[in-house]
Structure formats: C-alpha cells, structure tokens
Short mmCIF file of C-alpha atoms and ligand atoms in Angstrom, two decimals:
data_model
loop_
_atom_site.label_atom_id
_atom_site.label_comp_id
_atom_site.label_asym_id
_atom_site.label_seq_id
_atom_site.Cartn_x
_atom_site.Cartn_y
_atom_site.Cartn_z
CA MET A 29 0.14 -0.18 0.16
CA SER A 30 1.04 3.25 -0.63
CA VAL A 31 1.03 7.30 -0.45
CA LEU A 32 0.78 8.63 -4.14
CA VAL A 33 2.21 13.09 -3.65
CA THR A 34 1.26 15.60 -6.15
CA GLY A 35 3.80 18.38 -5.49
CA GLY A 36 5.36 16.41 -3.34
CA ALA A 37 8.34 18.18 -3.79
CA GLY A 38 6.82 21.67 -2.98
CA TYR A 39 6.55 23.18 0.04
CA ILE A 40 3.63 22.47 2.00
CA GLY A 41 3.95 18.79 -0.23
CA SER A 42 6.84 17.98 1.87
CA HIS A 43 5.86 18.83 5.22
CA VAL A 44 3.64 15.76 4.63
CA VAL A 45 6.14 13.40 2.97
CA ARG A 46 8.14 14.26 5.78
CA LEU A 47 5.91 12.94 8.30
CA LEU A 48 4.06 10.13 5.83
CA HIS A 49 7.71 8.57 6.05
CA GLN A 50 7.43 8.72 9.60
CA ARG A 51 4.71 7.11 10.81
CA SER A 52 5.98 4.39 8.23
CA GLU A 53 3.82 5.05 5.32
CA SER A 54 5.30 3.98 1.54
CA VAL A 55 5.40 7.24 -0.81
CA ILE A 56 5.21 8.52 -3.81
CA VAL A 57 5.53 11.70 -5.37
CA VAL A 58 4.39 12.78 -8.55
CA ASP A 59 6.72 16.22 -9.18
CA LYS A 60 7.57 18.26 -12.68
CA LEU A 61 9.69 20.63 -10.26
CA SER A 62 8.99 23.24 -12.02
CA SER A 63 8.99 25.21 -7.81
CA GLY A 64 9.55 21.70 -5.92
CA ILE A 65 12.86 20.81 -4.32
CA LYS A 66 13.97 16.84 -5.24
CA GLY A 67 16.72 16.79 -1.92
CA ARG A 68 13.05 17.76 -0.48
CA ILE A 69 11.07 13.99 -0.22
CA ASP A 70 14.08 12.07 1.37
CA SER A 71 13.54 8.78 -0.22
CA ALA A 72 10.48 8.60 -2.40
CA PRO A 73 10.79 7.87 -6.01
CA LEU A 74 9.94 11.34 -8.16
CA ILE A 75 8.05 10.97 -11.07
CA ASP A 76 9.37 14.17 -13.06
CA ILE A 77 5.81 14.31 -14.97
CA ASP A 78 3.84 17.96 -15.67
CA ILE A 79 0.19 16.20 -14.26
CA ALA A 80 -1.07 18.61 -16.76
CA ALA A 81 0.52 17.09 -19.92
CA PRO A 82 -1.35 14.63 -22.83
CA GLY A 83 -0.57 11.59 -21.88
CA ALA A 84 -0.01 11.66 -18.05
CA THR A 85 -2.68 10.42 -17.38
CA GLN A 86 -1.68 6.92 -18.13
CA ILE A 87 2.32 7.40 -16.68
CA LEU A 88 -0.32 7.91 -12.97
CA VAL A 89 -2.60 4.76 -14.31
CA GLU A 90 1.45 2.88 -14.84
CA ALA A 91 2.66 4.60 -11.46
CA MET A 92 -0.83 3.64 -9.34
CA LEU A 93 -0.74 0.23 -10.42
CA LYS A 94 2.92 -0.51 -10.03
CA HIS A 95 3.59 0.69 -6.45
CA ASN A 96 -0.18 -0.45 -5.77
CA VAL A 97 -1.16 2.77 -4.41
CA THR A 98 -4.66 3.29 -2.68
CA SER A 99 -4.86 7.58 -1.41
CA VAL A 100 -4.20 9.52 -3.46
CA ILE A 101 -2.68 13.78 -1.55
CA HIS A 102 -2.97 16.43 -4.32
CA PHE A 103 -1.25 19.66 -4.72
CA ALA A 104 0.20 19.92 -7.73
CA ALA A 105 -1.58 23.73 -9.35
CA ALA A 106 -0.52 27.03 -9.98
CA LYS A 107 -1.15 29.12 -6.86
CA GLN A 108 -0.12 32.65 -6.85
CA VAL A 109 -3.89 35.29 -7.07
CA GLY A 110 -1.56 37.78 -9.36
CA VAL A 111 0.10 35.89 -11.60
CA SER A 112 -3.88 34.08 -12.29
CA VAL A 113 -5.72 37.47 -13.17
CA GLU A 114 -2.97 37.97 -15.80
CA GLN A 115 -3.15 34.04 -17.37
CA PRO A 116 -6.82 32.35 -16.73
CA GLU A 117 -5.51 29.21 -19.84
CA PHE A 118 -2.79 28.43 -17.55
CA TYR A 119 -4.62 28.38 -14.20
CA PHE A 120 -7.53 26.53 -15.67
CA GLU A 121 -5.41 24.71 -17.56
CA GLN A 122 -2.84 23.56 -14.79
CA ASN A 123 -5.41 23.47 -12.14
CA VAL A 124 -7.96 21.91 -13.87
CA GLY A 125 -6.60 20.22 -16.74
CA GLY A 126 -4.68 18.02 -13.38
CA MET A 127 -7.04 17.95 -11.65
CA THR A 128 -9.41 16.36 -14.55
CA ASN A 129 -6.54 13.71 -15.49
CA LEU A 130 -5.56 12.77 -12.24
CA LEU A 131 -9.60 11.47 -10.93
CA GLN A 132 -9.08 10.03 -14.69
CA ALA A 133 -6.54 7.96 -13.88
CA MET A 134 -7.69 6.96 -10.44
CA ARG A 135 -11.04 5.44 -11.44
CA GLU A 136 -8.87 3.47 -13.78
CA ALA A 137 -6.34 2.59 -11.24
CA LYS A 138 -9.11 2.66 -9.04
CA VAL A 139 -7.52 4.51 -6.08
CA ASP A 140 -10.56 6.11 -4.25
CA ARG A 141 -9.48 8.11 -1.75
CA LEU A 142 -7.85 11.67 -2.26
CA VAL A 143 -7.18 14.94 0.08
CA PHE A 144 -7.43 18.38 -2.32
CA SER A 145 -5.66 20.65 -1.32
CA SER A 146 -8.61 22.82 -1.49
CA SER A 147 -8.09 26.55 -0.44
CA ALA A 148 -9.97 30.19 1.92
CA ALA A 149 -9.50 31.45 -2.00
CA THR A 150 -12.83 29.47 -2.70
CA TYR A 151 -14.20 32.97 -0.12
CA GLY A 152 -13.55 35.41 -2.56
CA MET A 153 -14.24 38.32 -0.27
CA PRO A 154 -16.84 37.49 2.25
CA GLU A 155 -18.42 39.89 3.76
CA VAL A 156 -18.13 38.25 7.20
CA GLY A 157 -14.56 38.41 8.66
CA SER A 158 -14.64 34.60 9.78
CA VAL A 159 -16.27 32.08 7.28
CA THR A 160 -17.58 27.93 8.19
CA GLU A 161 -17.59 25.75 4.97
CA ASP A 162 -21.04 26.37 4.15
CA LEU A 163 -21.02 29.39 3.16
CA ASP A 164 -21.17 30.40 -0.88
CA CYS A 165 -18.22 30.23 -2.75
CA LYS A 166 -17.62 33.46 -4.51
CA PRO A 167 -13.91 33.42 -5.98
CA ILE A 168 -12.27 36.92 -6.74
CA ASN A 169 -9.90 35.30 -9.30
CA PRO A 170 -9.34 31.99 -11.45
CA TYR A 171 -7.01 30.41 -8.48
CA GLY A 172 -10.12 30.95 -6.59
CA GLN A 173 -12.65 29.73 -9.45
CA THR A 174 -9.21 26.62 -9.88
CA LYS A 175 -10.06 25.08 -6.01
CA LEU A 176 -13.88 25.43 -6.56
CA ILE A 177 -14.85 23.73 -9.23
CA GLY A 178 -11.44 21.36 -8.24
CA GLU A 179 -14.18 20.68 -4.92
CA TRP A 180 -17.07 20.14 -7.29
CA MET A 181 -14.49 17.73 -9.18
CA THR A 182 -14.49 15.44 -6.42
CA ALA A 183 -18.44 15.66 -5.15
CA ASN A 184 -19.49 14.89 -9.24
CA ALA A 185 -16.10 11.09 -9.09
CA ALA A 186 -17.18 10.77 -5.13
CA ARG A 187 -20.87 10.86 -7.31
CA ALA A 188 -19.85 8.80 -10.28
CA TRP A 189 -17.58 6.50 -8.93
CA GLY A 190 -17.58 6.48 -5.32
CA LEU A 191 -13.76 8.23 -4.75
CA ARG A 192 -14.13 9.53 -0.64
CA ALA A 193 -12.47 13.10 -1.15
CA ALA A 194 -11.26 15.17 1.93
CA ASN A 195 -11.83 18.79 0.74
CA LEU A 196 -9.01 21.34 2.64
CA ARG A 197 -9.09 24.87 2.34
CA TYR A 198 -5.82 26.32 3.87
CA PHE A 199 -5.74 29.71 5.28
CA ASN A 200 -2.31 31.49 5.01
CA VAL A 201 0.44 28.95 5.45
CA ALA A 202 3.85 29.78 7.05
CA GLY A 203 7.28 28.44 9.35
CA ALA A 204 8.74 25.46 8.90
CA GLY A 205 8.68 22.16 10.57
CA TRP A 206 12.66 21.22 9.70
CA PRO A 207 15.32 23.58 8.05
CA ASP A 208 15.22 21.34 5.13
CA LEU A 209 11.77 22.34 4.33
CA ALA A 210 11.79 26.16 4.85
CA ASP A 211 9.76 28.46 2.53
CA THR A 212 11.73 29.33 -0.44
CA ALA A 213 8.57 30.77 -2.56
CA THR A 214 8.40 34.54 -2.21
CA MET A 215 4.90 35.43 -2.59
CA ASN A 216 3.20 35.14 1.06
CA LEU A 217 4.05 37.10 3.61
CA VAL A 218 6.49 36.43 5.51
CA PRO A 219 9.09 35.00 3.01
CA ILE A 220 8.98 38.59 0.99
CA VAL A 221 9.39 39.82 4.72
CA PHE A 222 12.68 37.73 5.22
CA ALA A 223 13.35 38.60 1.34
CA ALA A 224 13.38 42.13 2.70
CA ILE A 225 15.04 43.16 5.88
CA LYS A 226 17.61 40.74 5.15
CA ALA A 227 18.12 42.61 1.91
CA GLY A 228 18.53 45.78 4.63
CA LYS A 229 15.31 47.07 2.37
CA SER A 230 11.95 48.40 4.06
CA PRO A 231 8.98 44.89 3.78
CA VAL A 232 6.01 47.05 1.77
CA VAL A 233 2.21 47.08 3.74
CA PHE A 234 -0.76 47.27 1.31
CA GLY A 235 -2.69 49.06 3.20
CA ASP A 236 -3.57 50.93 6.29
CA ASP A 237 -5.85 52.36 5.79
CA TYR A 238 -9.32 49.66 6.88
CA ASP A 239 -11.51 49.31 8.75
CA THR A 240 -9.46 46.22 11.15
CA PRO A 241 -7.88 47.44 15.32
CA ASP A 242 -5.01 48.66 13.72
CA GLY A 243 -6.04 49.20 9.71
CA SER A 244 -4.03 46.37 8.14
CA CYS A 245 -5.70 43.09 7.05
CA VAL A 246 -6.08 40.25 8.90
CA ARG A 247 -5.63 37.18 8.54
CA ASP A 248 -5.52 33.58 9.79
CA TYR A 249 -2.04 32.58 9.88
CA VAL A 250 -1.00 27.77 10.18
CA HIS A 251 2.22 26.90 10.99
CA VAL A 252 2.41 24.39 7.86
CA LEU A 253 3.18 21.66 10.13
CA ASP A 254 0.11 21.71 11.60
CA LEU A 255 -1.08 21.48 8.42
CA ALA A 256 0.32 19.36 7.36
CA GLU A 257 -0.70 16.63 10.37
CA ALA A 258 -4.60 17.97 8.87
CA HIS A 259 -3.31 16.54 6.48
CA LEU A 260 -3.00 12.64 7.60
CA ALA A 261 -6.07 13.36 9.71
CA ALA A 262 -7.97 13.86 6.57
CA LEU A 263 -6.36 9.99 5.22
CA ASP A 264 -7.29 8.80 8.11
CA TYR A 265 -11.16 9.84 8.35
CA LEU A 266 -11.54 8.79 4.84
CA GLU A 267 -10.96 5.56 6.26
CA ARG A 268 -14.17 5.35 8.16
CA ASP A 269 -17.22 4.34 6.93
CA HIS A 270 -19.78 7.10 7.76
CA ARG A 271 -17.70 11.05 7.01
CA GLU A 272 -20.43 13.91 6.77
CA ASN A 273 -18.60 16.39 5.77
CA SER A 274 -15.97 17.09 2.86
CA VAL A 275 -14.68 20.10 2.86
CA PHE A 276 -12.78 21.28 5.93
CA ASN A 277 -11.10 24.70 6.53
CA VAL A 278 -7.77 24.42 7.97
CA GLY A 279 -6.69 27.63 9.82
CA SER A 280 -6.11 28.39 13.48
CA GLY A 281 -9.01 30.34 14.06
CA GLU A 282 -7.47 32.97 15.06
CA GLY A 283 -6.93 36.22 12.89
CA SER A 284 -3.73 38.13 12.89
CA SER A 285 -3.06 41.37 10.70
CA VAL A 286 0.37 42.66 8.80
CA PHE A 287 1.04 45.46 11.33
CA GLU A 288 0.88 42.20 14.84
CA VAL A 289 3.18 39.95 11.73
CA LEU A 290 5.75 42.40 11.14
CA GLU A 291 5.88 42.53 15.56
CA GLU A 292 7.08 39.15 16.03
CA ILE A 293 9.09 39.50 12.21
CA ARG A 294 10.99 42.28 14.49
CA LEU A 295 11.33 40.79 17.94
CA VAL A 296 12.14 37.23 16.19
CA SER A 297 14.99 38.36 14.58
CA GLY A 298 15.70 41.52 16.83
CA ILE A 299 16.29 43.86 13.51
CA ASP A 300 14.10 47.26 13.55
CA PHE A 301 13.51 47.48 10.22
CA ALA A 302 11.33 50.74 9.57
CA ILE A 303 7.95 49.68 7.46
CA ASP A 304 6.60 50.93 4.17
CA ILE A 305 2.75 51.69 3.41
CA GLN A 306 1.48 51.03 0.13
CA LYS A 307 -1.86 51.63 -1.34
CA ARG A 308 -3.97 48.83 -0.94
CA ARG A 309 -3.97 45.75 -3.67
CA ALA A 310 -6.91 44.60 -5.44
CA GLY A 311 -8.35 41.67 -3.84
CA ASP A 312 -7.25 42.19 -0.53
CA PRO A 313 -10.34 41.27 2.08
CA PRO A 314 -9.95 43.02 5.11
CA LYS A 315 -10.24 40.11 6.91
CA LEU A 316 -9.99 36.20 6.24
CA CYS A 317 -9.72 34.05 8.99
CA ALA A 318 -11.04 30.88 9.54
CA ASP A 319 -14.39 28.81 11.55
CA VAL A 320 -12.50 25.39 12.36
CA SER A 321 -15.02 24.09 14.58
CA ARG A 322 -15.72 21.25 11.77
CA ILE A 323 -12.51 20.14 11.70
CA GLU A 324 -12.06 19.42 14.99
CA ALA A 325 -15.16 17.87 16.10
CA THR A 326 -14.99 15.38 12.92
CA LEU A 327 -11.14 15.14 12.06
CA GLY A 328 -9.83 15.45 16.09
CA TRP A 329 -7.47 18.24 14.56
CA LYS A 330 -6.41 21.51 16.49
CA ALA A 331 -3.51 23.60 15.37
CA LYS A 332 -0.96 23.22 18.07
CA GLN A 333 1.76 26.65 16.99
CA ASN A 334 0.49 30.37 17.40
CA MET A 335 2.91 32.92 16.12
CA HIS A 336 5.19 32.97 18.07
CA SER A 337 6.53 29.02 16.26
CA ILE A 338 5.27 30.54 12.90
CA ILE A 339 8.00 32.85 13.31
CA GLU A 340 10.88 31.95 14.86
CA SER A 341 11.05 27.85 12.95
CA ALA A 342 11.01 30.57 9.93
CA TRP A 343 13.32 32.58 10.22
CA ALA A 344 15.36 29.82 11.42
CA ALA A 345 15.05 28.40 7.97
CA ALA A 346 15.16 30.76 6.19
CA LYS A 347 18.40 32.13 8.14
C1 WQD B 414 -1.33 38.55 2.78
C2 WQD B 414 -1.69 39.36 3.26
C3 WQD B 414 -1.50 41.92 2.23
C4 WQD B 414 2.44 40.76 1.06
C5 WQD B 414 -2.81 33.24 -0.27
C6 WQD B 414 -3.22 33.50 -1.71
C7 WQD B 414 -4.41 32.98 -0.67
C8 WQD B 414 -3.65 31.72 0.32
C9 WQD B 414 -3.06 31.89 0.84
C10 WQD B 414 -3.18 29.35 -1.00
C11 WQD B 414 -2.45 40.85 3.03
C12 WQD B 414 -0.56 41.55 2.93
C13 WQD B 414 1.49 40.52 1.38
C14 WQD B 414 3.62 42.17 1.17
C15 WQD B 414 1.83 42.80 2.60
N1 WQD B 414 -2.89 30.35 -0.58
N2 WQD B 414 0.83 42.18 2.33
N3 WQD B 414 2.44 43.04 1.69
O1 WQD B 414 -3.58 37.04 0.04
O2 WQD B 414 -3.86 36.08 2.27
O3 WQD B 414 -3.53 34.93 0.33
O4 WQD B 414 -2.49 32.94 0.74
O5 WQD B 414 -3.96 28.48 -1.06
O6 WQD B 414 -5.27 31.63 -2.09
O7 WQD B 414 -4.46 34.48 -1.80
O8 WQD B 414 -1.64 36.10 1.18
O9 WQD B 414 0.70 36.68 2.10
O10 WQD B 414 -0.41 37.19 0.26
O11 WQD B 414 -1.01 38.25 1.82
O12 WQD B 414 1.50 43.93 2.97
O13 WQD B 414 4.78 42.35 0.68
O14 WQD B 414 -0.62 40.54 4.42
O15 WQD B 414 -2.14 42.54 1.53
O16 WQD B 414 -3.09 41.11 3.50
P1 WQD B 414 -3.06 36.43 0.98
P2 WQD B 414 -0.17 36.71 0.86
#
C-alpha cells in the first residue's frame, strides 16, 4: 500500500511526505519540479511529470498500479493569485486540467481516496470575517475559481464512482517544520518580508486604512507542520465508513494583522526595520479567518502552534 503525493516536492507537500515517512508509509511523489525541490522528498521515488500534460493520465495509472497506490494527496497546482488574473487560461489548464487527468487515472486504477489541497481563496471577499465551510463561495480570481471547481470535481467523482474525498481549504500557511523544508518562494507575506529585511530594505504594507483594529489586513496564519498533520488526519478520516463532511477549513481560528506579523518578525529577527506603507492591493479582503469548529469536531485536528513559533521556525529556516 502506498500514498501518491502530487506536488510532494513543494513547500507544503514535502512536510506531508516527511510525516508520512515518519509513520512508515510508502510514498510516491509526482512533481514537475517547476518550484519543487527534489532534495526535500528524502527517499521517496519521484515521477517528474506535469500532471496537466497530454499523456499524463496513462503515466499516473501505471505508477498507481506499479506502486500499489491506495490513496492520493493532491498539491500540484499553480498558486499565485496575481498571476492567475493575468494568465487565466494557464491556471485552468494546470489546475483543472491536472485534476481531470488525476481523477481519470484514479478511476482507471481503482484508487478511491483523495485529499485535495483547496484554498480559502474559494471564499473570495466574504462579508463576514470568520468563515464556515457552509458560506457561499464566490471566488474573485481564477486561482480561487480553479480550487472551487476542483472541489466540485471531487464531489462529482464521489457520486459517479465512489471517490472518497477530503477538500482542505488552507488559510495562510507559514513557518517550517524542518529548516530544510523552508518556503523558498517569495509569494506570501512572511517570506517576502524576510527577503526585504535580509536585503536591508523596508517591507511594504499594502494599505493601513482598512476597517480593522490597527488598519492593516487580518488573516488566519497556520503553521505548515500543523497543516501537514491535518492531511494525515484527513487520510485517516477517509478510512471511516461514515463521513458526514468533505470540505474542511484548515486554519488556527485566530486572526493576526499584517502589523502584528511584522512586530513578531522584529522580535524574532532582532532587526528593527522601518515599514513602507503603500496603497491597498486589489482583491484583498480586510479580514479572512477560518471558523475551525468542523475540522476539530470531525477530524479531531486543532492547530498547536502559534504566531511566535511560526515566525521563529520560519526565520531559523530562512537564515
Ligand atoms: C497576506 C496579507 C496582503 C505581502 C494568499 C492566497 C490564498 C492562500 C493564502 C493558497 C495581505 C499583505 C502581503 C506584502 C503585504 N494561498 N501583504 N505586503 O493574499 O492573504 O492569501 O495566500 O491557497 O489563496 O491568496 O496572502 O501572503 O499574499 O498576503 O502587506 O509584501 O499580507 O495585503 O493582507 P493572502 P499574502
């Protein structure tokens, strides 16, 4: 029996691969290494293909049969919100096309358990600051749309051929479970700020005039190791005969503002950097935090880390 992890050489995927290895599971990684790093996956065999490419389905079927795959964790996707607005066709080809090939392969290879990396971006700009999974999803960018469509696709597969799926809607992931698994991309607040202060520059804050306690945006930050644990809890959940839910928010349930994150970075790094406040960034909701009561009640998962341990682990890895 083994677990196939698409995008397993990525920042989040590699944390899940390492936890699976720690509990002696056999893992196969599929990753085209466009941003993934082979050194992150330890001893796992790597199939370095683009799952959205023509012919990928048959390669996936053969890999699933050869390695006796019984479940899949699907991370591989394009994930930059801003880029998705400029290149919507590429995002649909990669994220929806990749999911299509993966589900076709799973159906043919009779692999019926899937944990899907979805996103809080499916919510768009909700009216409420703390969202439950029942909220009507209105994604405001192609990236969020592709993640919501991915959830629809797993629901269709469940009805059509009995797929057992857990769709995890990630909030803001940061930190490092191990220094060698740091987030090396500078696409999100924490790594962007680290890159700026290490270069002696002032980090940029996109707007301080929001209707929030300190004027900066509030988000729900979750440690990547906590997030990885949620994937293992979801895999175990799929073994149960009765599964009342398939969509789960994964967050801390706590909100932190941009200024609060920057203050934690000052404390941990010891660098008293200045801030460059610029105008708001399009598409940013003032507050977006997870109501995490469902995942706690159904999977028994709760975030253990806090903002200090998130920033401390990220900074130790970045150095
Ligand atoms: C966080 C806050 C920015 C950079 C994204 C994706 C979402 C999910 C989580 C995958 C915002 C502010 C940022 C900077 C800043 N990812 N900021 N200066 O936009 O909340 O969500 O990551 O599923 O899909 O959209 O994350 O890290 O870009 O921004 O002030 O240099 O930090 O305005 O308020 P975001 P982010």
